[in-house]
Structures are given as C-alpha cells and as structure tokens.
mmCIF file with all atom_site columns, C-alpha atoms in Angstrom:
data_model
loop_
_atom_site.group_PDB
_atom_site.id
_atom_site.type_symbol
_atom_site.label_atom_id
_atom_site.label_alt_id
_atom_site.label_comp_id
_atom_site.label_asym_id
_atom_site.label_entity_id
_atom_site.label_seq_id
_atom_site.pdbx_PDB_ins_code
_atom_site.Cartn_x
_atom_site.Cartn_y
_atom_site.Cartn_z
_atom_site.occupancy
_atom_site.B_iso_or_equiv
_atom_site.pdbx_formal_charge
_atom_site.auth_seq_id
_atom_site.auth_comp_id
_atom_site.auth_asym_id
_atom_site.auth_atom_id
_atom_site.pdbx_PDB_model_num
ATOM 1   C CA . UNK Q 1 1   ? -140.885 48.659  5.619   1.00 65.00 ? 961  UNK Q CA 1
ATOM 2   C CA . UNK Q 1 2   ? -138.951 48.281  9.080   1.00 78.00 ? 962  UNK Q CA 1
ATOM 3   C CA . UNK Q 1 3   ? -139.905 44.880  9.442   1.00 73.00 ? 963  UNK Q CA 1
ATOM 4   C CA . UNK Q 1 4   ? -138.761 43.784  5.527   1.00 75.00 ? 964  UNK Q CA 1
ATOM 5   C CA . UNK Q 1 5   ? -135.810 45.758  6.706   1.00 69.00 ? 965  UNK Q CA 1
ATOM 6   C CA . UNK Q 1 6   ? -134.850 43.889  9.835   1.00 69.00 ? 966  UNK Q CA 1
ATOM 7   C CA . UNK Q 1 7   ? -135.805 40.497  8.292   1.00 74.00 ? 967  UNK Q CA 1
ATOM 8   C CA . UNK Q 1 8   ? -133.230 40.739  5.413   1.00 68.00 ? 968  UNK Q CA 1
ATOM 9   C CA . UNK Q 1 9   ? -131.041 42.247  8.181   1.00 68.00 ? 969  UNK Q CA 1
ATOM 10  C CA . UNK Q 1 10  ? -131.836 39.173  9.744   1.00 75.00 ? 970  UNK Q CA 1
ATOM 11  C CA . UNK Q 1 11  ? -130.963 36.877  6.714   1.00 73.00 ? 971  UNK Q CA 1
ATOM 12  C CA . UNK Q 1 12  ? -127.631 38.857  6.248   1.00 72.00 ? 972  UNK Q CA 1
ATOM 13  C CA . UNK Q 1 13  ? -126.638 38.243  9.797   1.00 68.00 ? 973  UNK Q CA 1
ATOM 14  C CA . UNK Q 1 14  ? -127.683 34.519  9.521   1.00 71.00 ? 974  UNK Q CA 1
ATOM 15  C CA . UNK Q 1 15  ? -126.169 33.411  6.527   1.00 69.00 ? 975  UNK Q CA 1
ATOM 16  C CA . UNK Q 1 16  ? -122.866 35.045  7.500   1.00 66.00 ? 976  UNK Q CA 1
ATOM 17  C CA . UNK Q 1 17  ? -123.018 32.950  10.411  1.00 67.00 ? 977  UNK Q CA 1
ATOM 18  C CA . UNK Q 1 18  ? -123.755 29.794  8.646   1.00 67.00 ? 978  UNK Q CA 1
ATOM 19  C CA . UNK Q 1 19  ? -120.547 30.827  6.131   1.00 66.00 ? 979  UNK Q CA 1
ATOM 20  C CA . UNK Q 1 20  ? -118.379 31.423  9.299   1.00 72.00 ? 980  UNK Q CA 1
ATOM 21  C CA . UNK Q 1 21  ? -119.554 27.554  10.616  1.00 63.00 ? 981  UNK Q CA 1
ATOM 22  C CA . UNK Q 1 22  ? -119.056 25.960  7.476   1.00 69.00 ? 982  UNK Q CA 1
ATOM 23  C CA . UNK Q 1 23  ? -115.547 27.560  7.115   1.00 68.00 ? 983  UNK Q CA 1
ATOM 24  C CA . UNK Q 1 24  ? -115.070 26.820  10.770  1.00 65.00 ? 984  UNK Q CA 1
ATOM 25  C CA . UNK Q 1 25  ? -116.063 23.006  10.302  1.00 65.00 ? 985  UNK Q CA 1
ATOM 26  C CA . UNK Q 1 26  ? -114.572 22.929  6.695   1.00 66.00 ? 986  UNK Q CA 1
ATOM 27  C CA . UNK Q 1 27  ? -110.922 23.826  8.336   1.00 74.00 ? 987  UNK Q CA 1
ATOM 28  C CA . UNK Q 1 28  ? -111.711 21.180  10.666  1.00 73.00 ? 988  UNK Q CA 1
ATOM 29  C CA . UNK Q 1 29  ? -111.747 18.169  8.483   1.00 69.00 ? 989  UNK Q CA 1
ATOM 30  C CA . UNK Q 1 30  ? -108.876 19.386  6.909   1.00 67.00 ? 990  UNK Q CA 1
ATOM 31  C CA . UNK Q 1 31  ? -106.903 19.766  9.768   1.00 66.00 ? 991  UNK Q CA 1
ATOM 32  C CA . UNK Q 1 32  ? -108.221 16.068  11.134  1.00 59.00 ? 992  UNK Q CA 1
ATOM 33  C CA . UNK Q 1 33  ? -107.533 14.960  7.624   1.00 65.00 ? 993  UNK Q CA 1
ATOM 34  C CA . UNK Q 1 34  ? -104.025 16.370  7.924   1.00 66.00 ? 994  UNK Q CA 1
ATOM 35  C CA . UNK Q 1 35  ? -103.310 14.659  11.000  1.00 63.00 ? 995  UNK Q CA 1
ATOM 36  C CA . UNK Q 1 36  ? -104.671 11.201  9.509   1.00 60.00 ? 996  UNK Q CA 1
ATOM 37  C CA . UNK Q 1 37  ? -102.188 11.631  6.705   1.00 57.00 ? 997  UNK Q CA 1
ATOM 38  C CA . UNK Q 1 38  ? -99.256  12.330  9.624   1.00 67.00 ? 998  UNK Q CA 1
ATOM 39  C CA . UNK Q 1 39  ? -100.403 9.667   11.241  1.00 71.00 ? 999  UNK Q CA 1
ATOM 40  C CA . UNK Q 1 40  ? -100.161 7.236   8.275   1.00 73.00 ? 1000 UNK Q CA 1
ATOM 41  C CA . UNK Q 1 41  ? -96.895  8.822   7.108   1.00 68.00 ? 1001 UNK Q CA 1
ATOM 42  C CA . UNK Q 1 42  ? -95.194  7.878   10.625  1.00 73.00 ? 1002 UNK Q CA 1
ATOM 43  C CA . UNK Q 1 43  ? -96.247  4.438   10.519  1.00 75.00 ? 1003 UNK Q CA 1
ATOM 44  C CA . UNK Q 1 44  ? -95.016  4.277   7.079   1.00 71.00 ? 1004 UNK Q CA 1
ATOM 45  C CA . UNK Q 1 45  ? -91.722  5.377   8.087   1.00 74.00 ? 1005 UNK Q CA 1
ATOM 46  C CA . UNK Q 1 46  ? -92.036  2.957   11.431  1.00 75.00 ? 1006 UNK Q CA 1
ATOM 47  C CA . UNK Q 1 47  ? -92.091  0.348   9.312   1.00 80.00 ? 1007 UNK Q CA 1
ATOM 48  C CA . UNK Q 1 48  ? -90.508  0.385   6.803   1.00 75.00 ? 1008 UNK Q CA 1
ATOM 49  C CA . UNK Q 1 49  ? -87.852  1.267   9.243   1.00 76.00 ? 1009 UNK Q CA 1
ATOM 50  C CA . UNK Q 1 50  ? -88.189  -2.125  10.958  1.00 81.00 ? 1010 UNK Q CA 1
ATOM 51  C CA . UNK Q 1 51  ? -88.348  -3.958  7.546   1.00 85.00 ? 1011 UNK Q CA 1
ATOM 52  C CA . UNK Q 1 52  ? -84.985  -2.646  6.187   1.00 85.00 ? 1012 UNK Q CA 1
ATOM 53  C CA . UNK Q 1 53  ? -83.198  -3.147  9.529   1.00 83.00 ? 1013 UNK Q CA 1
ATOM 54  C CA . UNK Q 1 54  ? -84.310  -6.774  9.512   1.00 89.00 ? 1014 UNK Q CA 1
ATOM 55  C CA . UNK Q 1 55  ? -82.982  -7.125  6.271   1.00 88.00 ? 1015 UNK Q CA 1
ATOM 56  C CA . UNK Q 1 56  ? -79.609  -5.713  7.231   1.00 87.00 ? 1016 UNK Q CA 1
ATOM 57  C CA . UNK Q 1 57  ? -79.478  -7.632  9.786   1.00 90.00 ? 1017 UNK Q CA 1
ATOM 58  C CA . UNK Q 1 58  ? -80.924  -11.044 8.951   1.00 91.00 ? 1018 UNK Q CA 1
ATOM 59  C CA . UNK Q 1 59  ? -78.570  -14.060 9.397   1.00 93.00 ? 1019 UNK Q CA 1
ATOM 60  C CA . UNK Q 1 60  ? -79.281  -14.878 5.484   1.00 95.00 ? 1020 UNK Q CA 1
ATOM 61  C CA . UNK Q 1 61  ? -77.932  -11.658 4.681   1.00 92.00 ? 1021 UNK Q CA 1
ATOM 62  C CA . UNK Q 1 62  ? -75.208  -11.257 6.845   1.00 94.00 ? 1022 UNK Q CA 1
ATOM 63  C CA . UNK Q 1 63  ? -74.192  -15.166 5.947   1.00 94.00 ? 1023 UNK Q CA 1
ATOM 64  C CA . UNK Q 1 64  ? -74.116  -14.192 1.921   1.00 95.00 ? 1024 UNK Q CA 1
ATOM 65  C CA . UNK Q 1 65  ? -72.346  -11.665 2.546   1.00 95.00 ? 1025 UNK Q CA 1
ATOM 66  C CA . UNK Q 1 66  ? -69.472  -13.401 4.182   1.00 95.00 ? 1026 UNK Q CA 1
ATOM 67  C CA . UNK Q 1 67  ? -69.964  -16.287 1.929   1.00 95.00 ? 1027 UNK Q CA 1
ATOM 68  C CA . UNK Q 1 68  ? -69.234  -14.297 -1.196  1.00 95.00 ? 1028 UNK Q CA 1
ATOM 69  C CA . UNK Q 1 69  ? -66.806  -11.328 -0.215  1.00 95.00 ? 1029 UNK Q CA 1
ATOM 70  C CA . UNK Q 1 70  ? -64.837  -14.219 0.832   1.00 95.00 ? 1030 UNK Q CA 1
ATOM 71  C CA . UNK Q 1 71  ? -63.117  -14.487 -2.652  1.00 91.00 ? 1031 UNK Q CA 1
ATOM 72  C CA . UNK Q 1 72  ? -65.881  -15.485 -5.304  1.00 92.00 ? 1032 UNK Q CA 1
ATOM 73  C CA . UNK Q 1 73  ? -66.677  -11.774 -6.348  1.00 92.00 ? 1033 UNK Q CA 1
ATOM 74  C CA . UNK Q 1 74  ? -62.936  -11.066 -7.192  1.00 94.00 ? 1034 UNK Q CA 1
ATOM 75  C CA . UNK Q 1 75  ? -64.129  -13.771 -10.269 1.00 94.00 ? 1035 UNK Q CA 1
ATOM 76  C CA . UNK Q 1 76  ? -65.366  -13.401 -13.252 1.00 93.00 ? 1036 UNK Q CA 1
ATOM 77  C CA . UNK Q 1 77  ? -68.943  -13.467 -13.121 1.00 94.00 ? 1037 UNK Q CA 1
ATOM 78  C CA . UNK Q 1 78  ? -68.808  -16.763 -15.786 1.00 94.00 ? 1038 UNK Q CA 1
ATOM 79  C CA . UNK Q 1 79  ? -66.791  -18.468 -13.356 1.00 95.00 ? 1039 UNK Q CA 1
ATOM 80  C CA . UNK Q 1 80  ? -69.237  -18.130 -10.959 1.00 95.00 ? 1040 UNK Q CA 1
ATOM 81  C CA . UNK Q 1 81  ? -71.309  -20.657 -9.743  1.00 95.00 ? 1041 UNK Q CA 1
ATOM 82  C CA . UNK Q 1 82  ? -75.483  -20.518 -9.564  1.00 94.00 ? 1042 UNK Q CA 1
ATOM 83  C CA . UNK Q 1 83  ? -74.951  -20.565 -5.635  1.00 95.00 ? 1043 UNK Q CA 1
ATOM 84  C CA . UNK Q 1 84  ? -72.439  -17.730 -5.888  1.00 95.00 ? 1044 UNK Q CA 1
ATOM 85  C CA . UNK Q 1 85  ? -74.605  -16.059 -8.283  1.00 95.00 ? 1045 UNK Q CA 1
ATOM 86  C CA . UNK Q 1 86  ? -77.958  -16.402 -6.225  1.00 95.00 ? 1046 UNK Q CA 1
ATOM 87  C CA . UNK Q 1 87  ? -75.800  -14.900 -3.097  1.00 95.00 ? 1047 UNK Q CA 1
ATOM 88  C CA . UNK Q 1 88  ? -74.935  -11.930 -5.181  1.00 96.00 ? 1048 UNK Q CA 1
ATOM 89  C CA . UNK Q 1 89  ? -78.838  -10.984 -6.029  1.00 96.00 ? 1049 UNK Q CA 1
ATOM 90  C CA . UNK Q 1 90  ? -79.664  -11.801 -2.467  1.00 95.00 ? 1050 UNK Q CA 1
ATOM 91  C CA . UNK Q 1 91  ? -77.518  -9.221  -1.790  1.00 96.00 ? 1051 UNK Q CA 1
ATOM 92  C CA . UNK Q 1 92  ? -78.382  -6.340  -4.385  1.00 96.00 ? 1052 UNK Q CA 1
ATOM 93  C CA . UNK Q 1 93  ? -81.888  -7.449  -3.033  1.00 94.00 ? 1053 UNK Q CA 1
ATOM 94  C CA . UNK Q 1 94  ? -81.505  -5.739  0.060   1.00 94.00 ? 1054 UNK Q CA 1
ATOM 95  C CA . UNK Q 1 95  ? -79.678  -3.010  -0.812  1.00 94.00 ? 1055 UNK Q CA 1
ATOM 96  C CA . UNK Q 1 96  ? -82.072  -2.571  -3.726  1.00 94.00 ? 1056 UNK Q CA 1
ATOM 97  C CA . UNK Q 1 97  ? -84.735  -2.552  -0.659  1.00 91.00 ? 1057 UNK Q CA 1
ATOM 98  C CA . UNK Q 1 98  ? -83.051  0.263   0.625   1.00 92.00 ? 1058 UNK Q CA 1
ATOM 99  C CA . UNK Q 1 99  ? -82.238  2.032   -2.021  1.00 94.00 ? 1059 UNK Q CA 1
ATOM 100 C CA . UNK Q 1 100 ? -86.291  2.411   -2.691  1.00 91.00 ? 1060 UNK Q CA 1
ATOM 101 C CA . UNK Q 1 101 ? -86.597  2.996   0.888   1.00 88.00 ? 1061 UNK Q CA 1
ATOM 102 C CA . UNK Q 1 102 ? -84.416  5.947   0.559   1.00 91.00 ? 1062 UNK Q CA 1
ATOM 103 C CA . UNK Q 1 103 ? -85.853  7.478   -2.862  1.00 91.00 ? 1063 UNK Q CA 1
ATOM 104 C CA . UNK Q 1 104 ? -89.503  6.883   -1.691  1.00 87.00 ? 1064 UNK Q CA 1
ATOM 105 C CA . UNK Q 1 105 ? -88.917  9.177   1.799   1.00 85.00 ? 1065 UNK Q CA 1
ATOM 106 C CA . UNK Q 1 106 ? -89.928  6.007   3.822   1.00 84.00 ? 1066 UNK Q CA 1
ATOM 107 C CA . UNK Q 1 107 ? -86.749  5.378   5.807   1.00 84.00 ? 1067 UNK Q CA 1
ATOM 108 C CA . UNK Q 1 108 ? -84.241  9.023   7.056   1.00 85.00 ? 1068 UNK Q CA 1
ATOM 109 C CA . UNK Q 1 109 ? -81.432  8.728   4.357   1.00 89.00 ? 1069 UNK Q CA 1
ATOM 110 C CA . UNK Q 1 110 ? -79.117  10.414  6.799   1.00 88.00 ? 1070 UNK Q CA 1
ATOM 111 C CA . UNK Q 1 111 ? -79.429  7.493   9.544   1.00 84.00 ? 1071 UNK Q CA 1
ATOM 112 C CA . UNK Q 1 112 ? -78.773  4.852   7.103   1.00 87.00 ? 1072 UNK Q CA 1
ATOM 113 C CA . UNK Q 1 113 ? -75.872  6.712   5.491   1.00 90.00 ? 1073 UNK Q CA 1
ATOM 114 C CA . UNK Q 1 114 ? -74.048  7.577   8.676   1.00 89.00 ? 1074 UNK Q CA 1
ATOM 115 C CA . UNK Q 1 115 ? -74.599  3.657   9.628   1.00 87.00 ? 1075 UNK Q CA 1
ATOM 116 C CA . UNK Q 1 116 ? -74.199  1.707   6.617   1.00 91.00 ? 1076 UNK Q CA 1
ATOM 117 C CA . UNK Q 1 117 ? -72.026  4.399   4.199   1.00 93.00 ? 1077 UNK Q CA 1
ATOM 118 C CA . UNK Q 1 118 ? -68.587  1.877   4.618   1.00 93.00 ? 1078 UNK Q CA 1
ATOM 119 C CA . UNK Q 1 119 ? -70.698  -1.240  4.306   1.00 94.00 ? 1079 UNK Q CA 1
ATOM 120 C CA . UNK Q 1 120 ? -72.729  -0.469  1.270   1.00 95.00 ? 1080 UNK Q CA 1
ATOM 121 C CA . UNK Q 1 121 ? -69.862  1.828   -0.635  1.00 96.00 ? 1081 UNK Q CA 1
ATOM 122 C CA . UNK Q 1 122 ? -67.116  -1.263  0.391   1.00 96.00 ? 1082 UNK Q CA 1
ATOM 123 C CA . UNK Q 1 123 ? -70.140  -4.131  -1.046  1.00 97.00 ? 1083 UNK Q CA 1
ATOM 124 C CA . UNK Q 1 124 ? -70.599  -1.892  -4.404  1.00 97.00 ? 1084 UNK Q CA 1
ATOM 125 C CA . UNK Q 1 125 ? -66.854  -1.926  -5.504  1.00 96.00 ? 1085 UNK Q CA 1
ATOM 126 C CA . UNK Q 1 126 ? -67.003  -5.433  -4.854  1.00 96.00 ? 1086 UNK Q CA 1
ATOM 127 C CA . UNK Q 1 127 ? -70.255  -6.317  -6.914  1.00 96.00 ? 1087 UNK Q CA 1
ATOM 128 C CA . UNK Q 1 128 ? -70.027  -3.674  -9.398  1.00 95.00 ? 1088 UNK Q CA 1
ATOM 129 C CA . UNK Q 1 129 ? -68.040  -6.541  -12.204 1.00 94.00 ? 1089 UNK Q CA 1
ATOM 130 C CA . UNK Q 1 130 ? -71.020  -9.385  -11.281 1.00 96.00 ? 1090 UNK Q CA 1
ATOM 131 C CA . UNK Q 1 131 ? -73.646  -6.647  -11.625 1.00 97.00 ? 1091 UNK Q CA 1
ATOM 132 C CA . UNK Q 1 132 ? -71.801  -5.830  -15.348 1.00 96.00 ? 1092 UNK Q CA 1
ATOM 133 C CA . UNK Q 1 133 ? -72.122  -9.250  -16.090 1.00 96.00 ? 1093 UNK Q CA 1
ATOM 134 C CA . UNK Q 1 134 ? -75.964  -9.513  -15.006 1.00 95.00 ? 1094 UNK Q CA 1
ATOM 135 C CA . UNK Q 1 135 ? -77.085  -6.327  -16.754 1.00 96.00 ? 1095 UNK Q CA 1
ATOM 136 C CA . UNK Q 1 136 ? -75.123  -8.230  -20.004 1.00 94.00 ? 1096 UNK Q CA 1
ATOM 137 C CA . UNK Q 1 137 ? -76.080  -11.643 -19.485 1.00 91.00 ? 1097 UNK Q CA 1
ATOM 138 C CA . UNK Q 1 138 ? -80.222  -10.538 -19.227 1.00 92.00 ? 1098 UNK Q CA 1
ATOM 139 C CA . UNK Q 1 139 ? -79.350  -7.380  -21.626 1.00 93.00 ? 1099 UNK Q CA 1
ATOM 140 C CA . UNK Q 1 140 ? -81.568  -5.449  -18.758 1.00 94.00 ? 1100 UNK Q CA 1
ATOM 141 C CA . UNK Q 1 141 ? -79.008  -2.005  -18.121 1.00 93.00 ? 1101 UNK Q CA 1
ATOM 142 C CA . UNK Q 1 142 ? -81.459  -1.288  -15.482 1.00 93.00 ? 1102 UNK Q CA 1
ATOM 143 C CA . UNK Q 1 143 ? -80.514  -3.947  -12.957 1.00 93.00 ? 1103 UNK Q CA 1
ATOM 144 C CA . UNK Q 1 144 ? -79.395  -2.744  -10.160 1.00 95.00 ? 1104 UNK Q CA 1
ATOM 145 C CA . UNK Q 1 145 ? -79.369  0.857   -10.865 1.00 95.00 ? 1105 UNK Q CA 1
ATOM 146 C CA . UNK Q 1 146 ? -81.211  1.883   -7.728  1.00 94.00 ? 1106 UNK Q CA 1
ATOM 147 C CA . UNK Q 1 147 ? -78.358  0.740   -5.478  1.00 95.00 ? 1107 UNK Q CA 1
ATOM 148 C CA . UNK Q 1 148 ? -75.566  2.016   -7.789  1.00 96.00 ? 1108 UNK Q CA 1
ATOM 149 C CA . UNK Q 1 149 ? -77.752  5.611   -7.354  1.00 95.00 ? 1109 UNK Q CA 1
ATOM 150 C CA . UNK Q 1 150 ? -77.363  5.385   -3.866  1.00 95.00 ? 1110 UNK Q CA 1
ATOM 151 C CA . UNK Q 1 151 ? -73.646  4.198   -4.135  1.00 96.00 ? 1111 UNK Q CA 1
ATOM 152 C CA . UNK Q 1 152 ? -73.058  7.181   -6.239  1.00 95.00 ? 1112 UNK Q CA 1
ATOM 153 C CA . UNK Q 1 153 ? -74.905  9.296   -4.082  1.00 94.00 ? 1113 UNK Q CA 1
ATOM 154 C CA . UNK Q 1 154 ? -73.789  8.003   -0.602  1.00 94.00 ? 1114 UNK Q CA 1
ATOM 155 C CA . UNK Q 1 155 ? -70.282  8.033   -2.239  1.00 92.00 ? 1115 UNK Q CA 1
ATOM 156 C CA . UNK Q 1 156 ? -70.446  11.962  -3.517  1.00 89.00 ? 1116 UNK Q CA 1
ATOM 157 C CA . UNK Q 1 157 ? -72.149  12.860  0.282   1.00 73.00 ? 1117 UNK Q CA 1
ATOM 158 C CA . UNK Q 1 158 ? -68.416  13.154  1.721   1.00 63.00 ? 1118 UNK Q CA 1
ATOM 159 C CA . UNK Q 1 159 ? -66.520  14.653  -1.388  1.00 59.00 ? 1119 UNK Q CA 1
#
C-alpha cells in the first residue's frame, strides 16, 4: 500500500508540475503575442504618420490649395469650373485621409490638431458651400462627412 501511495503521490506532484509549465509557457505566448501586436500597432502609427504628413505637405496639395482659396471657392459651386472642381476633391481627399487617420487611432489626434487646427478649421468654412453643392449634385449626404466630423470636432476642442 506505501508504494500505490507514493506513486499517486508521485502523479499528483507531476501533473501539478506539468499544469504550472503549461501555464508558465501558455503566459508566454501571450505575452510574445502581445508584444507582436505592439509591435505592429507602432508601425501602423509610423506610417501612417509619414503618409498623412506627405500628403499635407505635397506640392500638389499645397499648390490646390493656393490655386483655389485664391477666389474660386467664394463661387457658386455651378460656376465652377471641372479644374476648380477637381482641386476642391483633391483637397477634401486629404483631409478626408486624415480624418480616417484620426477616427481609426492610426495617427495622435492631439499632434495634428495643435498643428493643423487653423489650417483645416480656416479650409472647411471655405469649402463647406462646394461640398453642399457635391453632396446635391451626386445626392450622396455622406460626402465629406468625415472631415466635417473632424471640423466639428477640432472646432468644439477650444470652446
């Protein structure tokens, strides 16, 4: 009876070591699973970071910009031209671009507010009648709408 005794003592003490390594190697993989999924996250944010300060500051950008705050978007969006009109979308483009960035967590809101708050609140008054027109002429409301969030948003921040 000793012996039957110390064997299951035995297989008590051995299978509460084999629980203790497979919770030991089980918190393991989570943890290096974890840090895969940091990893990833960062690089995410990396670039997407570089993508939507490309786009901010690409020449194309920067060029419509100028090209159509210089008096077109104080006119009606009929009297606009297709050039003027293409300009505009370029425009609501990027800040569409960011405006995902943003929502999605892939870019720090707060950075891009404190740098581009002026620019992008200044750009919205200004497009806000040619994106009216759009959303009427394609009788799509939703155009737009995830730059005019962040308008609205970056625009309520200092209130």
């Amino acid at each position: 009876m000793q012996w039957i005794d110390l064997i299951a003592d035995i297989s008590t003490v051995a299978a509460a070591l084999a629980v203790i390594v497979t919770t030991v190697f089980v918190w393991r993989q989570v943890g290096l699973q974890r840090t895969d999924v940091d990893t990833e996250v960062r690089r995410l944010q990396r670039e997407s970071l570089a993508t939507i300060h490309e786009a901010l500051q690409d020449e194309k950008f920067r060029d419509a910009r100028a090209e159509f705050f210089a008096g077109p978007h104080q006119r009606a969006y009929d009297d606009l031209s297709d050039v003027e009109k293409r300009r505009a979308r370029f425009i609501l483009a990027v800040y569409t671009l960011l405006a995902r960035m943003v929502e999605s967590g892939a870019i720090d809101e707060g950075l891009y507010r404190d740098y581009w708050r002026g620019t992008l609140l200044r750009d919205w008054a200004r497009l806000e009648n040619f994106v009216a027109g759009e959303r009427l002429g394609t009788r799509n409301h939703g155009l737009f709408t995830g730059t005019e969030r962040l308008a609205e948003s970056w625009s309520k921040a200092d209130a």
